[in-house]
Amino acid sequence: MSTPTLHNARLLWDFLSAGRSHQPSDILVVCGSYDIRVVEHAVSLLQQGIAPRMLISGNTGNWTAELWNRPEAEVFAERALALGVPASQLLLEPQARNFAENLSLSRQLCPAARCVTFVTKPNSIRRVMQTQPVQWPGITYSVDAPDFAFPWGVSNMVGVFGLIEEMVGDIHRLLRYPRLGFQQALPIPPVVLEAWQQLIAQGYNRHLLRGSALDDLQGSQSW
């Protein structure tokens, strides 16, 4: 992989993974994915007493539909149980197929929650932050993730090239989804948008949404 590619990918990584934190909460909401380290980190937070319970949300998505033959929530729950979490502290939501559903369906299961720590992949922190005001308003929240470095800590489930594809798709969703009502708008620094366009030009386009990425970029300039 060329140095310019890594440089551009790191710009996306640093932007998408900013804001990692946790706080004492009513519940941990774990967003399912291909990276089992997400639930391992959530278990660590649970065992530290950050929250009394953990809700694991997720059916299958772009990656896991080909990895597992059951919902992400069930795979993550199995790992949590193996790490010593009692079943009484686990709640599963096995239907969600995206972040909007992760939050909206979890909200339905925990209507009394007033403070929530969401746990996700590092490169999904920004997307969860922007989804929260629309899908689960009225709460105090934080978003946490396992602490690993790019590119050496990348999950071998997807590899560095796969993660770059995913991050290019993440930026596209941050541009388009606010206009579809899925999440709150977020200004994206020009240097990140330039890196995103360069990665697309290099062929990292398999996780882009249908339609023109350029149109979404131009539409975002009015934010």
PDB file of C-alpha atoms in Angstrom:
ATOM      1  CA  MET A   1       0.000   0.000   0.000  1.00  0.00           C
ATOM      2  CA  SER A   2       1.401   3.413  -0.944  1.00  0.00           C
ATOM      3  CA  THR A   3       2.251   6.075   1.610  1.00  0.00           C
ATOM      4  CA  PRO A   4      -0.312   8.555   0.181  1.00  0.00           C
ATOM      5  CA  THR A   5      -3.035   5.938   0.602  1.00  0.00           C
ATOM      6  CA  LEU A   6      -2.109   5.319   4.226  1.00  0.00           C
ATOM      7  CA  HIS A   7      -1.909   9.060   4.859  1.00  0.00           C
ATOM      8  CA  ASN A   8      -5.384   9.652   3.452  1.00  0.00           C
ATOM      9  CA  ALA A   9      -6.808   6.650   5.267  1.00  0.00           C
ATOM     10  CA  ARG A  10      -5.356   7.850   8.572  1.00  0.00           C
ATOM     11  CA  LEU A  11      -7.033  11.237   8.100  1.00  0.00           C
ATOM     12  CA  LEU A  12     -10.378   9.436   7.814  1.00  0.00           C
ATOM     13  CA  TRP A  13      -9.557   7.196  10.784  1.00  0.00           C
ATOM     14  CA  ASP A  14      -8.591  10.102  13.041  1.00  0.00           C
ATOM     15  CA  PHE A  15     -11.763  12.000  12.160  1.00  0.00           C
ATOM     16  CA  LEU A  16     -14.166   9.066  12.434  1.00  0.00           C
ATOM     17  CA  SER A  17     -12.712   7.729  15.703  1.00  0.00           C
ATOM     18  CA  ALA A  18     -12.575  11.040  17.608  1.00  0.00           C
ATOM     19  CA  GLY A  19     -14.514  11.491  20.846  1.00  0.00           C
ATOM     20  CA  ARG A  20     -14.023   8.122  22.529  1.00  0.00           C
ATOM     21  CA  SER A  21     -15.266   8.200  26.152  1.00  0.00           C
ATOM     22  CA  HIS A  22     -17.479   6.492  28.705  1.00  0.00           C
ATOM     23  CA  GLN A  23     -19.265   7.457  31.900  1.00  0.00           C
ATOM     24  CA  PRO A  24     -21.387   5.849  34.637  1.00  0.00           C
ATOM     25  CA  SER A  25     -24.555   4.825  32.816  1.00  0.00           C
ATOM     26  CA  ASP A  26     -27.880   3.083  33.200  1.00  0.00           C
ATOM     27  CA  ILE A  27     -26.909   0.641  30.467  1.00  0.00           C
ATOM     28  CA  LEU A  28     -24.208  -0.167  27.922  1.00  0.00           C
ATOM     29  CA  VAL A  29     -25.556  -0.462  24.381  1.00  0.00           C
ATOM     30  CA  VAL A  30     -23.204  -2.522  22.216  1.00  0.00           C
ATOM     31  CA  CYS A  31     -23.498  -2.049  18.452  1.00  0.00           C
ATOM     32  CA  GLY A  32     -22.806  -5.346  16.744  1.00  0.00           C
ATOM     33  CA  SER A  33     -20.198  -5.678  13.999  1.00  0.00           C
ATOM     34  CA  TYR A  34     -17.511  -7.994  12.627  1.00  0.00           C
ATOM     35  CA  ASP A  35     -15.065  -7.003  15.397  1.00  0.00           C
ATOM     36  CA  ILE A  36     -15.481  -9.159  18.505  1.00  0.00           C
ATOM     37  CA  ARG A  37     -13.180  -6.783  20.391  1.00  0.00           C
ATOM     38  CA  VAL A  38     -16.132  -4.401  20.672  1.00  0.00           C
ATOM     39  CA  VAL A  39     -18.010  -6.699  23.037  1.00  0.00           C
ATOM     40  CA  GLU A  40     -14.790  -7.616  24.841  1.00  0.00           C
ATOM     41  CA  HIS A  41     -14.295  -3.921  25.590  1.00  0.00           C
ATOM     42  CA  ALA A  42     -17.927  -3.627  26.691  1.00  0.00           C
ATOM     43  CA  VAL A  43     -17.429  -6.556  29.063  1.00  0.00           C
ATOM     44  CA  SER A  44     -14.432  -4.766  30.572  1.00  0.00           C
ATOM     45  CA  LEU A  45     -16.575  -1.657  31.143  1.00  0.00           C
ATOM     46  CA  LEU A  46     -19.346  -3.764  32.674  1.00  0.00           C
ATOM     47  CA  GLN A  47     -16.899  -5.458  35.018  1.00  0.00           C
ATOM     48  CA  GLN A  48     -15.562  -2.032  36.032  1.00  0.00           C
ATOM     49  CA  GLY A  49     -19.080  -1.086  37.116  1.00  0.00           C
ATOM     50  CA  ILE A  50     -19.711   1.518  34.393  1.00  0.00           C
ATOM     51  CA  ALA A  51     -23.262   0.156  34.047  1.00  0.00           C
ATOM     52  CA  PRO A  52     -25.314  -2.629  35.648  1.00  0.00           C
ATOM     53  CA  ARG A  53     -26.462  -4.177  32.359  1.00  0.00           C
ATOM     54  CA  MET A  54     -25.431  -4.551  28.755  1.00  0.00           C
ATOM     55  CA  LEU A  55     -27.713  -4.571  25.705  1.00  0.00           C
ATOM     56  CA  ILE A  56     -26.196  -6.079  22.560  1.00  0.00           C
ATOM     57  CA  SER A  57     -27.821  -4.991  19.296  1.00  0.00           C
ATOM     58  CA  GLY A  58     -27.349  -6.304  15.784  1.00  0.00           C
ATOM     59  CA  ASN A  59     -28.599  -8.687  13.143  1.00  0.00           C
ATOM     60  CA  THR A  60     -26.215  -8.873  10.162  1.00  0.00           C
ATOM     61  CA  GLY A  61     -24.626  -6.198   7.992  1.00  0.00           C
ATOM     62  CA  ASN A  62     -22.359  -5.707   4.984  1.00  0.00           C
ATOM     63  CA  TRP A  63     -19.573  -7.837   6.459  1.00  0.00           C
ATOM     64  CA  THR A  64     -21.214 -10.226   8.898  1.00  0.00           C
ATOM     65  CA  ALA A  65     -23.815 -11.611   6.520  1.00  0.00           C
ATOM     66  CA  GLU A  66     -20.916 -13.533   4.987  1.00  0.00           C
ATOM     67  CA  LEU A  67     -19.058 -14.240   8.245  1.00  0.00           C
ATOM     68  CA  TRP A  68     -21.734 -15.729  10.490  1.00  0.00           C
ATOM     69  CA  ASN A  69     -25.003 -17.592  10.045  1.00  0.00           C
ATOM     70  CA  ARG A  70     -26.646 -15.937  13.059  1.00  0.00           C
ATOM     71  CA  PRO A  71     -27.150 -12.385  14.353  1.00  0.00           C
ATOM     72  CA  GLU A  72     -24.215 -10.333  15.581  1.00  0.00           C
ATOM     73  CA  ALA A  73     -26.038  -9.948  18.905  1.00  0.00           C
ATOM     74  CA  GLU A  74     -25.917 -13.700  19.474  1.00  0.00           C
ATOM     75  CA  VAL A  75     -22.236 -13.997  18.510  1.00  0.00           C
ATOM     76  CA  PHE A  76     -21.311 -11.109  20.820  1.00  0.00           C
ATOM     77  CA  ALA A  77     -23.462 -12.496  23.650  1.00  0.00           C
ATOM     78  CA  GLU A  78     -21.710 -15.848  23.417  1.00  0.00           C
ATOM     79  CA  ARG A  79     -18.362 -14.104  23.865  1.00  0.00           C
ATOM     80  CA  ALA A  80     -19.664 -12.037  26.783  1.00  0.00           C
ATOM     81  CA  LEU A  81     -20.908 -15.156  28.543  1.00  0.00           C
ATOM     82  CA  ALA A  82     -17.552 -16.868  27.967  1.00  0.00           C
ATOM     83  CA  LEU A  83     -15.856 -13.887  29.636  1.00  0.00           C
ATOM     84  CA  GLY A  84     -17.964 -14.349  32.744  1.00  0.00           C
ATOM     85  CA  VAL A  85     -20.907 -11.998  32.251  1.00  0.00           C
ATOM     86  CA  PRO A  86     -24.032 -13.478  33.887  1.00  0.00           C
ATOM     87  CA  ALA A  87     -26.980 -13.975  31.550  1.00  0.00           C
ATOM     88  CA  SER A  88     -29.024 -11.805  33.909  1.00  0.00           C
ATOM     89  CA  GLN A  89     -26.926  -8.783  32.893  1.00  0.00           C
ATOM     90  CA  LEU A  90     -27.449  -9.310  29.159  1.00  0.00           C
ATOM     91  CA  LEU A  91     -30.250  -8.109  26.933  1.00  0.00           C
ATOM     92  CA  LEU A  92     -30.278  -8.949  23.216  1.00  0.00           C
ATOM     93  CA  GLU A  93     -31.746  -7.018  20.292  1.00  0.00           C
ATOM     94  CA  PRO A  94     -31.140  -9.234  17.209  1.00  0.00           C
ATOM     95  CA  GLN A  95     -33.021  -7.271  14.537  1.00  0.00           C
ATOM     96  CA  ALA A  96     -31.033  -4.071  13.860  1.00  0.00           C
ATOM     97  CA  ARG A  97     -29.196  -3.857  10.521  1.00  0.00           C
ATOM     98  CA  ASN A  98     -27.742  -0.336  10.826  1.00  0.00           C
ATOM     99  CA  PHE A  99     -26.891   2.292  13.432  1.00  0.00           C
ATOM    100  CA  ALA A 100     -30.293   3.974  13.233  1.00  0.00           C
ATOM    101  CA  GLU A 101     -31.923   0.665  14.122  1.00  0.00           C
ATOM    102  CA  ASN A 102     -29.270  -0.175  16.734  1.00  0.00           C
ATOM    103  CA  LEU A 103     -30.314   2.945  18.618  1.00  0.00           C
ATOM    104  CA  SER A 104     -34.039   3.125  17.895  1.00  0.00           C
ATOM    105  CA  LEU A 105     -34.704  -0.549  18.713  1.00  0.00           C
ATOM    106  CA  SER A 106     -32.517  -0.398  21.817  1.00  0.00           C
ATOM    107  CA  ARG A 107     -34.437   2.676  22.923  1.00  0.00           C
ATOM    108  CA  GLN A 108     -37.678   0.698  22.705  1.00  0.00           C
ATOM    109  CA  LEU A 109     -36.205  -1.987  24.980  1.00  0.00           C
ATOM    110  CA  CYS A 110     -34.836   0.530  27.504  1.00  0.00           C
ATOM    111  CA  PRO A 111     -37.350   3.398  27.644  1.00  0.00           C
ATOM    112  CA  ALA A 112     -36.363   4.343  31.208  1.00  0.00           C
ATOM    113  CA  ALA A 113     -32.644   4.808  30.439  1.00  0.00           C
ATOM    114  CA  ARG A 114     -31.429   8.358  30.996  1.00  0.00           C
ATOM    115  CA  CYS A 115     -27.679   7.876  30.590  1.00  0.00           C
ATOM    116  CA  VAL A 116     -26.242   5.468  28.016  1.00  0.00           C
ATOM    117  CA  THR A 117     -22.731   4.488  26.985  1.00  0.00           C
ATOM    118  CA  PHE A 118     -22.691   3.161  23.433  1.00  0.00           C
ATOM    119  CA  VAL A 119     -19.866   0.799  22.478  1.00  0.00           C
ATOM    120  CA  THR A 120     -18.840   0.379  18.850  1.00  0.00           C
ATOM    121  CA  LYS A 121     -15.832   0.131  16.521  1.00  0.00           C
ATOM    122  CA  PRO A 122     -13.413   3.097  16.636  1.00  0.00           C
ATOM    123  CA  ASN A 123     -14.221   4.218  13.100  1.00  0.00           C
ATOM    124  CA  SER A 124     -17.943   4.186  13.912  1.00  0.00           C
ATOM    125  CA  ILE A 125     -17.778   6.611  16.860  1.00  0.00           C
ATOM    126  CA  ARG A 126     -18.727   9.682  14.824  1.00  0.00           C
ATOM    127  CA  ARG A 127     -21.610   7.895  13.120  1.00  0.00           C
ATOM    128  CA  VAL A 128     -23.087   6.784  16.446  1.00  0.00           C
ATOM    129  CA  MET A 129     -22.686  10.307  17.842  1.00  0.00           C
ATOM    130  CA  GLN A 130     -24.576  11.802  14.908  1.00  0.00           C
ATOM    131  CA  THR A 131     -27.267   9.106  15.037  1.00  0.00           C
ATOM    132  CA  GLN A 132     -28.065   9.556  18.733  1.00  0.00           C
ATOM    133  CA  PRO A 133     -29.833  12.980  18.569  1.00  0.00           C
ATOM    134  CA  VAL A 134     -32.272  11.651  15.958  1.00  0.00           C
ATOM    135  CA  GLN A 135     -32.827   8.061  17.083  1.00  0.00           C
ATOM    136  CA  TRP A 136     -32.534   8.335  20.886  1.00  0.00           C
ATOM    137  CA  PRO A 137     -32.914  11.985  21.927  1.00  0.00           C
ATOM    138  CA  GLY A 138     -33.314  13.203  25.492  1.00  0.00           C
ATOM    139  CA  ILE A 139     -30.519  11.193  27.102  1.00  0.00           C
ATOM    140  CA  THR A 140     -27.023  11.855  28.358  1.00  0.00           C
ATOM    141  CA  TYR A 141     -24.626   9.678  26.408  1.00  0.00           C
ATOM    142  CA  SER A 142     -21.056   8.838  25.497  1.00  0.00           C
ATOM    143  CA  VAL A 143     -19.543   6.592  22.833  1.00  0.00           C
ATOM    144  CA  ASP A 144     -16.648   4.256  23.549  1.00  0.00           C
ATOM    145  CA  ALA A 145     -14.643   1.743  21.535  1.00  0.00           C
ATOM    146  CA  PRO A 146     -11.672  -0.593  21.886  1.00  0.00           C
ATOM    147  CA  ASP A 147      -8.396   1.297  21.839  1.00  0.00           C
ATOM    148  CA  PHE A 148      -6.246   0.095  18.960  1.00  0.00           C
ATOM    149  CA  ALA A 149      -4.130   1.859  16.363  1.00  0.00           C
ATOM    150  CA  PHE A 150      -4.518   2.209  12.631  1.00  0.00           C
ATOM    151  CA  PRO A 151      -3.342   0.361  10.601  1.00  0.00           C
ATOM    152  CA  TRP A 152      -1.653  -2.263  12.767  1.00  0.00           C
ATOM    153  CA  GLY A 153      -4.611  -2.927  15.029  1.00  0.00           C
ATOM    154  CA  VAL A 154      -7.135  -3.465  12.261  1.00  0.00           C
ATOM    155  CA  SER A 155      -9.317  -6.571  12.542  1.00  0.00           C
ATOM    156  CA  ASN A 156      -8.140  -9.450  10.380  1.00  0.00           C
ATOM    157  CA  MET A 157     -11.805 -10.059   9.547  1.00  0.00           C
ATOM    158  CA  VAL A 158     -11.628  -7.188   7.045  1.00  0.00           C
ATOM    159  CA  GLY A 159      -7.946  -6.175   6.830  1.00  0.00           C
ATOM    160  CA  VAL A 160      -6.569  -2.717   6.081  1.00  0.00           C
ATOM    161  CA  PHE A 161      -7.978  -2.541   2.543  1.00  0.00           C
ATOM    162  CA  GLY A 162     -11.418  -3.579   3.779  1.00  0.00           C
ATOM    163  CA  LEU A 163     -11.339  -0.986   6.544  1.00  0.00           C
ATOM    164  CA  ILE A 164     -10.414   1.758   4.074  1.00  0.00           C
ATOM    165  CA  GLU A 165     -13.419   0.751   1.962  1.00  0.00           C
ATOM    166  CA  GLU A 166     -15.588   0.886   5.075  1.00  0.00           C
ATOM    167  CA  MET A 167     -14.317   4.322   6.142  1.00  0.00           C
ATOM    168  CA  VAL A 168     -14.934   5.750   2.675  1.00  0.00           C
ATOM    169  CA  GLY A 169     -18.493   4.481   3.057  1.00  0.00           C
ATOM    170  CA  ASP A 170     -18.727   6.001   6.555  1.00  0.00           C
ATOM    171  CA  ILE A 171     -17.893   9.462   5.231  1.00  0.00           C
ATOM    172  CA  HIS A 172     -20.456   9.075   2.450  1.00  0.00           C
ATOM    173  CA  ARG A 173     -23.131   8.219   5.017  1.00  0.00           C
ATOM    174  CA  LEU A 174     -22.206  11.214   7.161  1.00  0.00           C
ATOM    175  CA  LEU A 175     -22.784  13.350   4.073  1.00  0.00           C
ATOM    176  CA  ARG A 176     -26.079  11.831   2.896  1.00  0.00           C
ATOM    177  CA  TYR A 177     -27.913  10.480   5.931  1.00  0.00           C
ATOM    178  CA  PRO A 178     -28.751  13.833   7.547  1.00  0.00           C
ATOM    179  CA  ARG A 179     -30.831  14.753   4.487  1.00  0.00           C
ATOM    180  CA  LEU A 180     -32.648  11.427   4.776  1.00  0.00           C
ATOM    181  CA  GLY A 181     -33.457  12.044   8.447  1.00  0.00           C
ATOM    182  CA  PHE A 182     -31.308   9.204   9.793  1.00  0.00           C
ATOM    183  CA  GLN A 183     -28.797  11.318  11.701  1.00  0.00           C
ATOM    184  CA  GLN A 184     -27.716  14.843  12.577  1.00  0.00           C
ATOM    185  CA  ALA A 185     -25.500  16.795  10.177  1.00  0.00           C
ATOM    186  CA  LEU A 186     -21.802  17.111  10.957  1.00  0.00           C
ATOM    187  CA  PRO A 187     -19.342  19.546   9.340  1.00  0.00           C
ATOM    188  CA  ILE A 188     -16.483  17.533   7.842  1.00  0.00           C
ATOM    189  CA  PRO A 189     -13.098  19.286   7.556  1.00  0.00           C
ATOM    190  CA  PRO A 190     -11.967  19.995   3.980  1.00  0.00           C
ATOM    191  CA  VAL A 191      -8.756  18.005   4.502  1.00  0.00           C
ATOM    192  CA  VAL A 192     -10.842  14.919   5.337  1.00  0.00           C
ATOM    193  CA  LEU A 193     -13.111  15.428   2.341  1.00  0.00           C
ATOM    194  CA  GLU A 194     -10.077  15.795   0.070  1.00  0.00           C
ATOM    195  CA  ALA A 195      -8.590  12.561   1.427  1.00  0.00           C
ATOM    196  CA  TRP A 196     -11.959  10.855   0.918  1.00  0.00           C
ATOM    197  CA  GLN A 197     -12.132  11.947  -2.718  1.00  0.00           C
ATOM    198  CA  GLN A 198      -8.579  10.782  -3.367  1.00  0.00           C
ATOM    199  CA  LEU A 199      -9.344   7.342  -1.929  1.00  0.00           C
ATOM    200  CA  ILE A 200     -12.433   7.070  -4.127  1.00  0.00           C
ATOM    201  CA  ALA A 201     -10.312   8.000  -7.139  1.00  0.00           C
ATOM    202  CA  GLN A 202      -7.946   5.163  -6.202  1.00  0.00           C
ATOM    203  CA  GLY A 203     -10.816   2.686  -6.376  1.00  0.00           C
ATOM    204  CA  TYR A 204     -11.901   2.428  -2.730  1.00  0.00           C
ATOM    205  CA  ASN A 205     -15.565   2.673  -3.650  1.00  0.00           C
ATOM    206  CA  ARG A 206     -17.227  -0.624  -2.826  1.00  0.00           C
ATOM    207  CA  HIS A 207     -18.981   0.692   0.298  1.00  0.00           C
ATOM    208  CA  LEU A 208     -20.288   3.899  -1.255  1.00  0.00           C
ATOM    209  CA  LEU A 209     -24.041   4.389  -1.290  1.00  0.00           C
ATOM    210  CA  ARG A 210     -25.877   4.242  -4.584  1.00  0.00           C
ATOM    211  CA  GLY A 211     -25.943   7.527  -6.449  1.00  0.00           C
ATOM    212  CA  SER A 212     -23.283  10.171  -6.905  1.00  0.00           C
ATOM    213  CA  ALA A 213     -20.826  10.742  -4.072  1.00  0.00           C
ATOM    214  CA  LEU A 214     -19.922  14.050  -5.726  1.00  0.00           C
ATOM    215  CA  ASP A 215     -23.545  15.223  -5.538  1.00  0.00           C
ATOM    216  CA  ASP A 216     -23.597  14.445  -1.817  1.00  0.00           C
ATOM    217  CA  LEU A 217     -20.342  16.321  -1.332  1.00  0.00           C
ATOM    218  CA  GLN A 218     -21.696  19.385  -3.137  1.00  0.00           C
ATOM    219  CA  GLY A 219     -24.934  19.208  -1.176  1.00  0.00           C
ATOM    220  CA  SER A 220     -23.022  19.223   2.092  1.00  0.00           C
ATOM    221  CA  GLN A 221     -21.438  22.610   1.385  1.00  0.00           C
ATOM    222  CA  SER A 222     -24.570  24.398   2.562  1.00  0.00           C
ATOM    223  CA  TRP A 223     -24.322  23.010   6.098  1.00  0.00           C
TER     224      TRP A 223
END
